[in-house]
mmCIF file of C-alpha atoms in Angstrom:
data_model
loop_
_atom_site.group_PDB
_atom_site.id
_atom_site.type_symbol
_atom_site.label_atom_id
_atom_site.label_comp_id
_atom_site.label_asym_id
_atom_site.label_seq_id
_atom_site.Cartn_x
_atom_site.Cartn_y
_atom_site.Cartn_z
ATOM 1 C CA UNK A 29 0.000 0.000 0.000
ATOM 2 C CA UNK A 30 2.564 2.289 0.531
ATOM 3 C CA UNK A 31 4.597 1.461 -2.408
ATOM 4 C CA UNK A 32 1.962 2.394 -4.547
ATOM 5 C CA UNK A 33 1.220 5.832 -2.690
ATOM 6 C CA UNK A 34 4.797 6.598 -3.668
ATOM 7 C CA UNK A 35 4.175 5.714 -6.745
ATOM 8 C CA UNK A 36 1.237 7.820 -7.027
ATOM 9 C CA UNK A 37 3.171 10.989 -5.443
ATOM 10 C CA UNK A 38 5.751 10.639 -7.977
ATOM 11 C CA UNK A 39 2.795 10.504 -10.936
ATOM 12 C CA UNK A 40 1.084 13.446 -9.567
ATOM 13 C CA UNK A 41 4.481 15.638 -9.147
ATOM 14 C CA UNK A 42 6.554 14.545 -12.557
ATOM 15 C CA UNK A 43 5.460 16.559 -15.250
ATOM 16 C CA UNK A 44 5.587 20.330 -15.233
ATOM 17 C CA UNK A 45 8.990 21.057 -14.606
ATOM 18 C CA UNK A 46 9.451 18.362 -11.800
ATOM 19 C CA UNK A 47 11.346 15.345 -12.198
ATOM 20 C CA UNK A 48 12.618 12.480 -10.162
ATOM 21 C CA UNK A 49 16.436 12.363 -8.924
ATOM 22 C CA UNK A 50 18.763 9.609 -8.199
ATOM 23 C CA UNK A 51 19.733 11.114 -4.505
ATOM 24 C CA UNK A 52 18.512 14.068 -1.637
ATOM 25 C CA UNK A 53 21.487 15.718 -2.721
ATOM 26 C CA UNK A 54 20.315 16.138 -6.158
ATOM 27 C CA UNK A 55 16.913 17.317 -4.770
ATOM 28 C CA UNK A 56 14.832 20.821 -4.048
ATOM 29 C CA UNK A 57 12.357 18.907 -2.666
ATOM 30 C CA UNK A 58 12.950 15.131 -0.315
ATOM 31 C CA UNK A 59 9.636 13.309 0.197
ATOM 32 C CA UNK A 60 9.924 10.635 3.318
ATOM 33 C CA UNK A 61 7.098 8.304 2.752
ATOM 34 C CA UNK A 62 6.698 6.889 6.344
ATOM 35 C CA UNK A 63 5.098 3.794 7.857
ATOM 36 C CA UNK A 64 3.599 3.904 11.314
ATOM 37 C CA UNK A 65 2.249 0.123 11.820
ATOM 38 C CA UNK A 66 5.497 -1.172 13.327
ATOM 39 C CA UNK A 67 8.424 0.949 15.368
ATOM 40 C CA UNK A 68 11.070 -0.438 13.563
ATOM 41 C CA UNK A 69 9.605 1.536 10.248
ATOM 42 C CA UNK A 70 9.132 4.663 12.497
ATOM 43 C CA UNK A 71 12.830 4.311 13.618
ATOM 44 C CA UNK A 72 13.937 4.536 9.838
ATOM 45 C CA UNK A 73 12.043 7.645 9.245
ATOM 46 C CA UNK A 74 13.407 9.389 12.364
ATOM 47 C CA UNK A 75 17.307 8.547 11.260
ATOM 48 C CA UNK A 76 16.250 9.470 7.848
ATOM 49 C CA UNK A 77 14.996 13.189 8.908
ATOM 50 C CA UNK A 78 18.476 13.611 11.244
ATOM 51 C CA UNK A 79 20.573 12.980 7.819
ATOM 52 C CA UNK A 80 18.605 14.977 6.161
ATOM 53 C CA UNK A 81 19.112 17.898 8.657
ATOM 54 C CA UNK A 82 22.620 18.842 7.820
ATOM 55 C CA UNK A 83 21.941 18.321 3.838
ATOM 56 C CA UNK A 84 19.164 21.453 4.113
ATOM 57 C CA UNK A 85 21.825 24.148 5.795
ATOM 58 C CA UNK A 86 21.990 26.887 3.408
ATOM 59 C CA UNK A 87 19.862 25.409 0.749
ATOM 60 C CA UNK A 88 16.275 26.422 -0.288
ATOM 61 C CA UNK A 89 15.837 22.485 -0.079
ATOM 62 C CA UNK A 90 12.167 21.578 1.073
ATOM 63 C CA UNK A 91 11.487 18.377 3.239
ATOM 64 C CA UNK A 92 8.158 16.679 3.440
ATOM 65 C CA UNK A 93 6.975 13.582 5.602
ATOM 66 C CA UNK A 94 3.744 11.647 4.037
ATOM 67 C CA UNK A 95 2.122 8.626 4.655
ATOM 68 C CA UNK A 96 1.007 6.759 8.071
ATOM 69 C CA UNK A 97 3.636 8.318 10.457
ATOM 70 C CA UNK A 98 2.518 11.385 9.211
ATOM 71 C CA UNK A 99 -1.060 11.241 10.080
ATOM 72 C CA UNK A 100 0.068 9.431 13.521
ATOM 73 C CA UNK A 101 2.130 11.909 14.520
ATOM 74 C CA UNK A 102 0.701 15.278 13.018
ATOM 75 C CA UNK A 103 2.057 18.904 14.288
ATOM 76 C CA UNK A 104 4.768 16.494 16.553
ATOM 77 C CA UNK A 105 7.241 15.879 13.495
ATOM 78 C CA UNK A 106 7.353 19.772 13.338
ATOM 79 C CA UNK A 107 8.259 20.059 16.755
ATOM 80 C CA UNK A 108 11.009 17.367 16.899
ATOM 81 C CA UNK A 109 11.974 18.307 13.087
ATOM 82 C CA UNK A 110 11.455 22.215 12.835
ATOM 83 C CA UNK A 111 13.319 21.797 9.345
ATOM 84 C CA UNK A 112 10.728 20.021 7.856
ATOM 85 C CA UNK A 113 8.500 21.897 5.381
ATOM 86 C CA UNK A 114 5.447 19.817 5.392
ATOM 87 C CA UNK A 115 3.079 16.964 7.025
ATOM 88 C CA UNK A 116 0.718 14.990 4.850
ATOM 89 C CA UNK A 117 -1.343 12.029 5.884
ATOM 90 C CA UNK A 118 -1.999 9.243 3.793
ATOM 91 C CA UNK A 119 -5.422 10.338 3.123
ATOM 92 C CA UNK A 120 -4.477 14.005 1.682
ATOM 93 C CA UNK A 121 -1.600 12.938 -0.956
ATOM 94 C CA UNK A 122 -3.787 13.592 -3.834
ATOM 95 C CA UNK A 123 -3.441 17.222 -2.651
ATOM 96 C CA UNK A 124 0.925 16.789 -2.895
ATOM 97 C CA UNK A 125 1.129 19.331 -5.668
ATOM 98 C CA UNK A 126 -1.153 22.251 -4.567
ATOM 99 C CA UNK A 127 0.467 21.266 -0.601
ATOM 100 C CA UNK A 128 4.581 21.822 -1.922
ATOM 101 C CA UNK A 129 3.171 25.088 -4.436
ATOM 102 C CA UNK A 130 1.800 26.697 -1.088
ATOM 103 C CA UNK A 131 4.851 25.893 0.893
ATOM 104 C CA UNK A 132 7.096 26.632 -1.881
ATOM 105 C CA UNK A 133 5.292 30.273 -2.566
ATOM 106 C CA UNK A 134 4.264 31.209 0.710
ATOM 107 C CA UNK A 135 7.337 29.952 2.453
ATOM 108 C CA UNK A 136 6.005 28.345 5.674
ATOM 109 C CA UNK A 137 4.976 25.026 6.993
ATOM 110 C CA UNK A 138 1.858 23.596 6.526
ATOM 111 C CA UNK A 139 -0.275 20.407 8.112
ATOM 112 C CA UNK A 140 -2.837 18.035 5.496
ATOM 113 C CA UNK A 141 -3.828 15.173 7.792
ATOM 114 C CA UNK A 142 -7.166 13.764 8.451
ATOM 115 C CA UNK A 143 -10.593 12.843 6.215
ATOM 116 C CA UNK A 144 -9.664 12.713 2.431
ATOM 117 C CA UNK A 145 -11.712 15.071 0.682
ATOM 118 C CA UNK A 146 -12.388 12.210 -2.307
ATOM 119 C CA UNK A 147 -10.743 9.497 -3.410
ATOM 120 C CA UNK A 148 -8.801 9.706 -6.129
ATOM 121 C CA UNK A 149 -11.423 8.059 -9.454
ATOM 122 C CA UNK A 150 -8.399 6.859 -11.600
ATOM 123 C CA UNK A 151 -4.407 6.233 -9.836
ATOM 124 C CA UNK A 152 -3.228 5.509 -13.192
ATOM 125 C CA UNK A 153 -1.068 8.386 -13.534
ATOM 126 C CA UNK A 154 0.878 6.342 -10.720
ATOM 127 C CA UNK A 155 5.109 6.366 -12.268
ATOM 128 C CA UNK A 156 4.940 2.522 -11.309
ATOM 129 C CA UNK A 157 8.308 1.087 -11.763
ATOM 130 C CA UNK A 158 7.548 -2.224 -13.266
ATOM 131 C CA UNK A 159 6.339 -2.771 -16.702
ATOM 132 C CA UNK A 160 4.480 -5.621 -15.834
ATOM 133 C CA UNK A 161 2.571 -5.599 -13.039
ATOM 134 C CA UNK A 162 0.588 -2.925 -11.435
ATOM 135 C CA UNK A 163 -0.375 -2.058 -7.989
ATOM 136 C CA UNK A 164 -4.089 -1.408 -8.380
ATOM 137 C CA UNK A 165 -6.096 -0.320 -5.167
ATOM 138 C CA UNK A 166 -9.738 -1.639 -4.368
ATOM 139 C CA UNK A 167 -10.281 -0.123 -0.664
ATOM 140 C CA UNK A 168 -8.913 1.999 1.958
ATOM 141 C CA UNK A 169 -8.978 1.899 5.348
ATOM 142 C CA UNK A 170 -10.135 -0.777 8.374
ATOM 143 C CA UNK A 171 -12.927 -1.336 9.916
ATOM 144 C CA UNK A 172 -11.647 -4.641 12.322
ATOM 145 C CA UNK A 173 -9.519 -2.531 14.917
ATOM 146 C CA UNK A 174 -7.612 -5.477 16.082
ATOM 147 C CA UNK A 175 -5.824 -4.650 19.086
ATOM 148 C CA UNK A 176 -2.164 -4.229 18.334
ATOM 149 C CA UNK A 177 -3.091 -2.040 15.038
ATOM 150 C CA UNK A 178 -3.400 1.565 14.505
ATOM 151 C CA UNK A 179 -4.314 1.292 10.786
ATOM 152 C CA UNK A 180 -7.712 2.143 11.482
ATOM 153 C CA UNK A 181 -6.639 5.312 13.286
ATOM 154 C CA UNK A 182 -4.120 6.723 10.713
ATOM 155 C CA UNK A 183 -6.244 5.563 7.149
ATOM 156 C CA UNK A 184 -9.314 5.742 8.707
ATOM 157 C CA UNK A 185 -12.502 3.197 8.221
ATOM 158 C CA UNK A 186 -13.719 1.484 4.886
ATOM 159 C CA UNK A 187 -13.986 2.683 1.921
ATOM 160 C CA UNK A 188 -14.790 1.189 -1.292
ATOM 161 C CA UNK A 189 -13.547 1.883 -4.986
ATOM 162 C CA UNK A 190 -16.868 1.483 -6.790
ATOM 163 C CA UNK A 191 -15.880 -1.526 -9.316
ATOM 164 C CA UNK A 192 -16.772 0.439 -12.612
ATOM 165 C CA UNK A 193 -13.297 3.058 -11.513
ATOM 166 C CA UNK A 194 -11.639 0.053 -10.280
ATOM 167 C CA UNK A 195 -12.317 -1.434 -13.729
ATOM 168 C CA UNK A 196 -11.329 1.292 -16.188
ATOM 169 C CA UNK A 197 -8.183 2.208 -14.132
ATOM 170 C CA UNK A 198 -7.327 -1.878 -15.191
ATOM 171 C CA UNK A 199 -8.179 -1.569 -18.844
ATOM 172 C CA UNK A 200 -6.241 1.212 -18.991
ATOM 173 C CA UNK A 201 -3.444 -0.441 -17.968
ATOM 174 C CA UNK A 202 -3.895 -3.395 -19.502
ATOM 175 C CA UNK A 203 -4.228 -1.047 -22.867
ATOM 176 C CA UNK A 204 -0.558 0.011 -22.092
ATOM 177 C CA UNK A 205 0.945 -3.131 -21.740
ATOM 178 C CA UNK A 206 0.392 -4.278 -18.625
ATOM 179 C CA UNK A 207 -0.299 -7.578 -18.002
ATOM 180 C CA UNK A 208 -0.575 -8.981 -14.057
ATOM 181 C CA UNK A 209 -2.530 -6.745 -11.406
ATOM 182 C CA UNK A 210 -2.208 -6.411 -7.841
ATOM 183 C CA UNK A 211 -5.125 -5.985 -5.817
ATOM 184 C CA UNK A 212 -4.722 -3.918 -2.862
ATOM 185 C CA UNK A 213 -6.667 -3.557 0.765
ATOM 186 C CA UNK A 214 -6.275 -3.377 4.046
ATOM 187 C CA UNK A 215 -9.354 -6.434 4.190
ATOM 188 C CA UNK A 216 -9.628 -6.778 0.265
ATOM 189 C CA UNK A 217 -12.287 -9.932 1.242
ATOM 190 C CA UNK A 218 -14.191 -7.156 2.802
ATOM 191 C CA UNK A 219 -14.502 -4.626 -0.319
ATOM 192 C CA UNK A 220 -17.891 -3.919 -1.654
ATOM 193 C CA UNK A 221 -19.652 -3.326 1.662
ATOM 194 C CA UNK A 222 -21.137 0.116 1.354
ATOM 195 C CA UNK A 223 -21.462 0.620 -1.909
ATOM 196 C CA UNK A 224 -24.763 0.801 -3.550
ATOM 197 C CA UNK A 225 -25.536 -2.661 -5.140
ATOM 198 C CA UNK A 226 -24.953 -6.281 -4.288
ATOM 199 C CA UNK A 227 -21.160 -6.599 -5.086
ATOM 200 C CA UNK A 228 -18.278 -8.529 -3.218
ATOM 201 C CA UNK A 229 -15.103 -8.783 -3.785
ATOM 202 C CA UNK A 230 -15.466 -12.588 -5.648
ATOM 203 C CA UNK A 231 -17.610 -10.370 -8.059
ATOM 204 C CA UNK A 232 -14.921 -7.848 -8.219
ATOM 205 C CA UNK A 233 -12.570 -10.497 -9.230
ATOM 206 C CA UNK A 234 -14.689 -12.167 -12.099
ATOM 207 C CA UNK A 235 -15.403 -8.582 -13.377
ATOM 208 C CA UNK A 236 -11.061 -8.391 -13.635
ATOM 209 C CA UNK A 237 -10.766 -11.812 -14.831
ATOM 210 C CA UNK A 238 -12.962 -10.572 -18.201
ATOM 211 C CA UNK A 239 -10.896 -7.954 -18.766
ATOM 212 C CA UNK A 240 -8.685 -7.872 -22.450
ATOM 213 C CA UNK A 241 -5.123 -8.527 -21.814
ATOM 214 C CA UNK A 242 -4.794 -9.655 -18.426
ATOM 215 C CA UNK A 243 -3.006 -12.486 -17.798
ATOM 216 C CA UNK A 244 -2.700 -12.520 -14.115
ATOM 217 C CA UNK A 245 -4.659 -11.307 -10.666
ATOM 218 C CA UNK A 246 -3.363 -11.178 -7.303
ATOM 219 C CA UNK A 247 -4.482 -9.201 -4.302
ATOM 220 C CA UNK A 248 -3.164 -8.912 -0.998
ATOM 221 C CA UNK A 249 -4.011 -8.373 2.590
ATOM 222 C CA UNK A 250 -7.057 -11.103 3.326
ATOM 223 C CA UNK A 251 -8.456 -11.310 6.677
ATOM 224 C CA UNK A 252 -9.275 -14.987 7.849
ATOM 225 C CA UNK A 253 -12.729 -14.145 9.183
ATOM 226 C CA UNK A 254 -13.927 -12.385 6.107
ATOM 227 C CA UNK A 255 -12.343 -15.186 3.864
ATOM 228 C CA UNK A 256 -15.841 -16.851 2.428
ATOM 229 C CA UNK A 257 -16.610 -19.756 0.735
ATOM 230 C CA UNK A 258 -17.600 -18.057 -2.409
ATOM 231 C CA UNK A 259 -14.404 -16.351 -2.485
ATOM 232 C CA UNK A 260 -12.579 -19.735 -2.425
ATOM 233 C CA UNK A 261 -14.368 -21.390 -4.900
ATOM 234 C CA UNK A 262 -14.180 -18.168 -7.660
ATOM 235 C CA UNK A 263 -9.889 -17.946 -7.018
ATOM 236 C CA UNK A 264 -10.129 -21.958 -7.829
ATOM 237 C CA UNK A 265 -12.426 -21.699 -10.652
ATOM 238 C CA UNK A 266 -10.819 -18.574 -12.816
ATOM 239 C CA UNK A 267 -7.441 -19.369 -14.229
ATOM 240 C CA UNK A 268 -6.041 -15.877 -14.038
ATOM 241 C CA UNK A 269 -6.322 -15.414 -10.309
ATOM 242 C CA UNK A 270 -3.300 -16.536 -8.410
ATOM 243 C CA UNK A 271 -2.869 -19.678 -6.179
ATOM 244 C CA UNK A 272 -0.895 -17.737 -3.965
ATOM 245 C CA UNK A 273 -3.451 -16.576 -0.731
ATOM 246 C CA UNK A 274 -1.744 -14.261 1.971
ATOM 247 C CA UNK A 275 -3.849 -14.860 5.198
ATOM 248 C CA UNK A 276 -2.369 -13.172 8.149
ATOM 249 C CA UNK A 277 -2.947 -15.877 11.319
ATOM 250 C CA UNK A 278 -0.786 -13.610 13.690
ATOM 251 C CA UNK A 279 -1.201 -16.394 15.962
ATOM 252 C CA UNK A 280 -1.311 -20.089 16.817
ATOM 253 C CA UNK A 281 -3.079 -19.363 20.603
ATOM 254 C CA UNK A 282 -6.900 -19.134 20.750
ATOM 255 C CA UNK A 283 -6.208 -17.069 23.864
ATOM 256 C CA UNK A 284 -3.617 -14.266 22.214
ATOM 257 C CA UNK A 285 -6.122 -14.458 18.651
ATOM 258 C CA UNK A 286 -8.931 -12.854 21.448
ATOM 259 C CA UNK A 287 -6.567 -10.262 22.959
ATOM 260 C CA UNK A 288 -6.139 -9.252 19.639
ATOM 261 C CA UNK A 289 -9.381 -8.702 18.702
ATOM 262 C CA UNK A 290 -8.813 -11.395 15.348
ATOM 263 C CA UNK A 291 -12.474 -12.320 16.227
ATOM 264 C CA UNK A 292 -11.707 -16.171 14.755
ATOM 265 C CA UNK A 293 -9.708 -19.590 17.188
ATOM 266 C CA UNK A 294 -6.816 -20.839 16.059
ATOM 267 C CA UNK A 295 -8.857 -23.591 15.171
ATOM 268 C CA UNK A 296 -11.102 -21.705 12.778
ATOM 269 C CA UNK A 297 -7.875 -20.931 10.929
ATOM 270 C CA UNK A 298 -7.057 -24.668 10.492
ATOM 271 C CA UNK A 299 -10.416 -25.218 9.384
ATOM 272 C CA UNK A 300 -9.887 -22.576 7.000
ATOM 273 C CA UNK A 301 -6.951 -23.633 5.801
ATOM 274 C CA UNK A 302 -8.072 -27.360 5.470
ATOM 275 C CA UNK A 303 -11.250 -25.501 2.976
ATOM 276 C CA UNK A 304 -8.667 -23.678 0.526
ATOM 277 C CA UNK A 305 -6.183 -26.705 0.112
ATOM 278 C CA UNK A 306 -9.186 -29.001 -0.215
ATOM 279 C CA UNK A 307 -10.968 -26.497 -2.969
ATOM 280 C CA UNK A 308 -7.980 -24.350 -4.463
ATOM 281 C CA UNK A 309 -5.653 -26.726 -6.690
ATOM 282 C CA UNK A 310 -1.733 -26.170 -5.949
ATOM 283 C CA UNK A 311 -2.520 -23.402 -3.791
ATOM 284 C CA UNK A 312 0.343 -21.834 -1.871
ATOM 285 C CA UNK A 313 -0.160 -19.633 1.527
ATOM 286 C CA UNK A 314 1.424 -17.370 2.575
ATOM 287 C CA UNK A 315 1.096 -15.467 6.233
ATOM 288 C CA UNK A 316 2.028 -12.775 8.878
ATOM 289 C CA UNK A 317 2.690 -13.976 12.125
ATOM 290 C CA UNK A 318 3.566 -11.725 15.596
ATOM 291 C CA UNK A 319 5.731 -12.740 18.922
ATOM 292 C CA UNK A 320 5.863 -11.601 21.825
ATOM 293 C CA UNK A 321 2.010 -10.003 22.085
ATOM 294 C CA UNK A 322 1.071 -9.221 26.185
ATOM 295 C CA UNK A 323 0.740 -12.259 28.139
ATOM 296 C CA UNK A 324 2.251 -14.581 25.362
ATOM 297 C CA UNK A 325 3.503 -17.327 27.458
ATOM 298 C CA UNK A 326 5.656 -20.794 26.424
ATOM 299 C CA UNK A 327 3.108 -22.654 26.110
ATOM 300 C CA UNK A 328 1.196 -19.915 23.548
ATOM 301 C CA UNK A 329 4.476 -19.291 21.746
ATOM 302 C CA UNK A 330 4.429 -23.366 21.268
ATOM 303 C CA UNK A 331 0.784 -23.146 19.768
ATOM 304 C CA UNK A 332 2.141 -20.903 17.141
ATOM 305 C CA UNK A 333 4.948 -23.108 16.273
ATOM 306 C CA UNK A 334 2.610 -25.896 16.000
ATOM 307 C CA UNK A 335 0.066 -24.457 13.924
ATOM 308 C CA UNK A 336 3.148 -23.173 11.421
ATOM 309 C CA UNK A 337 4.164 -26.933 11.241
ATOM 310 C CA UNK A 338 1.212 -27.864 10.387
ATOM 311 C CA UNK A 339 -0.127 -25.211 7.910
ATOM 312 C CA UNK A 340 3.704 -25.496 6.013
ATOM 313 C CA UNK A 341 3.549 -21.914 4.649
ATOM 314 C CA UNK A 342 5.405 -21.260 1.663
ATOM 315 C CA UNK A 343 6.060 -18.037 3.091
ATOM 316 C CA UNK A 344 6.249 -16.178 6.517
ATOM 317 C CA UNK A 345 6.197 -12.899 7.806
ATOM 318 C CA UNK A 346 7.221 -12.531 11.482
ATOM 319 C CA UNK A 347 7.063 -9.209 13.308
ATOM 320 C CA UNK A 348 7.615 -8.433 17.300
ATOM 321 C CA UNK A 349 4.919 -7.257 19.138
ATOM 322 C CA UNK A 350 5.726 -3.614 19.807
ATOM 323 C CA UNK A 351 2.749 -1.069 21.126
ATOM 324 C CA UNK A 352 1.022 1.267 19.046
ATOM 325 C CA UNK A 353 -0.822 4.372 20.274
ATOM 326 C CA UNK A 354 -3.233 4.286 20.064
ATOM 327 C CA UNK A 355 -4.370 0.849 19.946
ATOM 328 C CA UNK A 356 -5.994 -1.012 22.453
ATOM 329 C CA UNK A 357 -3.024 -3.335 23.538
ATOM 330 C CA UNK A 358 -0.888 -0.113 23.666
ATOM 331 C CA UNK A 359 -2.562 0.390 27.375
ATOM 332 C CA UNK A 360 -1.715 -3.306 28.365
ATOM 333 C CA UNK A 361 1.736 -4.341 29.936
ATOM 334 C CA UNK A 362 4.044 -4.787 27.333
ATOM 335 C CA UNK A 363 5.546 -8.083 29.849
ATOM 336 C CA UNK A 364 7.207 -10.198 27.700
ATOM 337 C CA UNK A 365 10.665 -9.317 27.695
ATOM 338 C CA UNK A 366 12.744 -7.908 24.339
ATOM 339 C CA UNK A 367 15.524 -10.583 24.592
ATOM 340 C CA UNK A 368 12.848 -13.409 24.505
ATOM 341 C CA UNK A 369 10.638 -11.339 21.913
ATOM 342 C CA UNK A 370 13.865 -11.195 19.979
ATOM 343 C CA UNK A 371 14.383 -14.875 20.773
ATOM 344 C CA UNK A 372 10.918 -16.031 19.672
ATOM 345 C CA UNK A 373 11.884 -14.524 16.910
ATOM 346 C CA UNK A 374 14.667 -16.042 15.663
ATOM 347 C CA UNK A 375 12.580 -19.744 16.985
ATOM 348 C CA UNK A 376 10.382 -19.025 13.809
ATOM 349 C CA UNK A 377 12.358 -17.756 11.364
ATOM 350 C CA UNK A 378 14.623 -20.328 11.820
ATOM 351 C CA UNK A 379 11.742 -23.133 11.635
ATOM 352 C CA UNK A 380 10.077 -21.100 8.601
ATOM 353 C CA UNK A 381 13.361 -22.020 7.010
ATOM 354 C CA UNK A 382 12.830 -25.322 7.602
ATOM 355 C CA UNK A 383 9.601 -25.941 6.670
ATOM 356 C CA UNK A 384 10.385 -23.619 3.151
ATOM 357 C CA UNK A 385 13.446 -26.037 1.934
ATOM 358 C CA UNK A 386 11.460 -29.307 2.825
ATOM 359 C CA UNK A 387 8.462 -27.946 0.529
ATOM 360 C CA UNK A 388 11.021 -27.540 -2.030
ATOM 361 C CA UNK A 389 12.267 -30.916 -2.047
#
């Protein structure tokens, strides 16, 4: 998601005398396109901003900070940063151009964050660096507010792409020699509700499949409870959709999946898992998975192992548990300890390994 809104800032600002260059250095104007979901993203963007610091001594050079950390952290970046130009959530950056004019003419700092005023009806001016396959976005926003995630908070709730702008932004593309799409959403298996009609988001991928030229379809994040049997059956039944389903389980304990508000058991998530094998020929899964949540004991840790072992994913993403303002588990005892988050941590990679080169053999 936030590849493509760089993407889509660099579409919106090349053209008219602006043009990407190959370093800050180069630059009049540095855009930091920051992530908020994890610390260790936040980190970067702080370290980036210090380097920055010295580069902008004596030089008209403007700095802007977009994206998540922008909208979590507002009129505070100005304060810690007072070099930095402008503040842009993730919901305003169809606004980049007429934002860096003002601050450019004007000559002081200005704050964009909150309640888009529209979404954008076609993104494909985004300058998309592959040739082949295109980022193509179906939703915003989430409206599960799982504990440990301030997604919700920084790109607000749901919101739906109706499917006829969804589906001329693809034949555009598909007109300019693209040929895969990927689908993106915070809950793509959630898209459609709100938007006048009967439409889900199998429809929305049937609707794709038909379209000239395309030759492939993937789409990425799903949530498990919002993963429906309809949806199963369409990816098995059109060609063009990919076997490969990313389904965040976060968690092998029933007890942890409830603290973070996943509202499905570990054992709805086998179950789950057991459908889309059964249904989806030479599927492959793929998943996110988190250590060291509040109260995560041995014994939950060992669930999560377990349920990796038995799921064999082809492909793992594993995060520590770090608190997020304001989400809900940011106000519970962060008790398990870094060295045995960091631990944990290495437990699954290590196994993920594992399981990877024997499903290779």
């Amino acid at each position: 998601m936030n590849f493509l809104d760089s993407e889509l800032v660099a579409g919106i600002l090349s053209g008219d005398g602006c043009e990407l260059v190959d370093s800050p250095g180069q630059a009049d104007v540095v855009l930091i396109n920051g992530c908020s979901v994890r610390d260790h993203a936040e980190q970067r963007v702080w370290g980036q901003l210090g380097r920055l610091a010295e580069l902008k001594k004596g030089k008209r050079l403007k700095i802007a900070v977009i994206g998540c950390i922008a909208e979590n952290y507002k009129e505070e970046i100005f304060n810690r940063f007072p070099y930095v130009d402008l503040v842009v959530g993730p919901r305003r950056i169809s606004e980049i151009k007429k934002l860096l004019e003002k601050v450019i003419r004007d000559e002081r700092r200005i704050l964009s964050c909150g309640k888009e005023k529209r979404l954008l009806k076609d993104e494909s001016i985004a300058k998309r660096k592959s040739k082949l396959q295109a980022f193509v976005r179906v939703m915003t926003g989430c409206d599960n507010f799982c504990s440990y995630c301030i997604v919700p908070y920084v790109r607000g709730r749901e919101r739906s792409r109706p499917a006829k702008d969804i589906l001329a932004e693809i034949t555009k593309l598909m007109q300019t020699g693209y040929k895969e799409i990927m689908l993106l959403g915070q809950n793509v298996n959630s898209y459609g509700r709100g938007l006048p009609g009967d439409i889900d988001f199998a429809d929305l991928l049937k609707k794709i499949s038909n379209i000239k030229g395309i030759e492939k379809i993937g789409f990425m994040t799903s949530h498990p409870k919002d993963m429906s049997m309809k949806l199963i059956e369409t990816i098995a039944d059109e060609e063009k959709i990919s076997r490969q389903v990313h389904l965040p389980v976060q968690s092998g304990s029933g007890k942890i999946l409830r603290l973070m508000n996943r509202k499905y058991t570990n054992i709805d998530y086998l179950r789950l898992i057991d459908k889309i094998k059964r249904i989806i020929p030479k599927v492959t899964l793929s998943t996110d998975v988190m250590v060291g949540f509040p109260t995560e004991t041995k014994d939950d840790f060992k669930m999560t192992c377990d349920l990796m072992k038995k799921v064999k994913f082809s492909r793992a993403f594993i995060f520590k548990y770090s608190p997020r303002p304001p989400a809900v588990s940011s106000r519970m005892k962060d008790d398990v300890d870094l060295n045995e988050k960091k631990q944990r941590h290495q437990v699954l990679l290590k196994l993920q390994q594992q399981i990877s080169l024997k499903e290779k053999k």
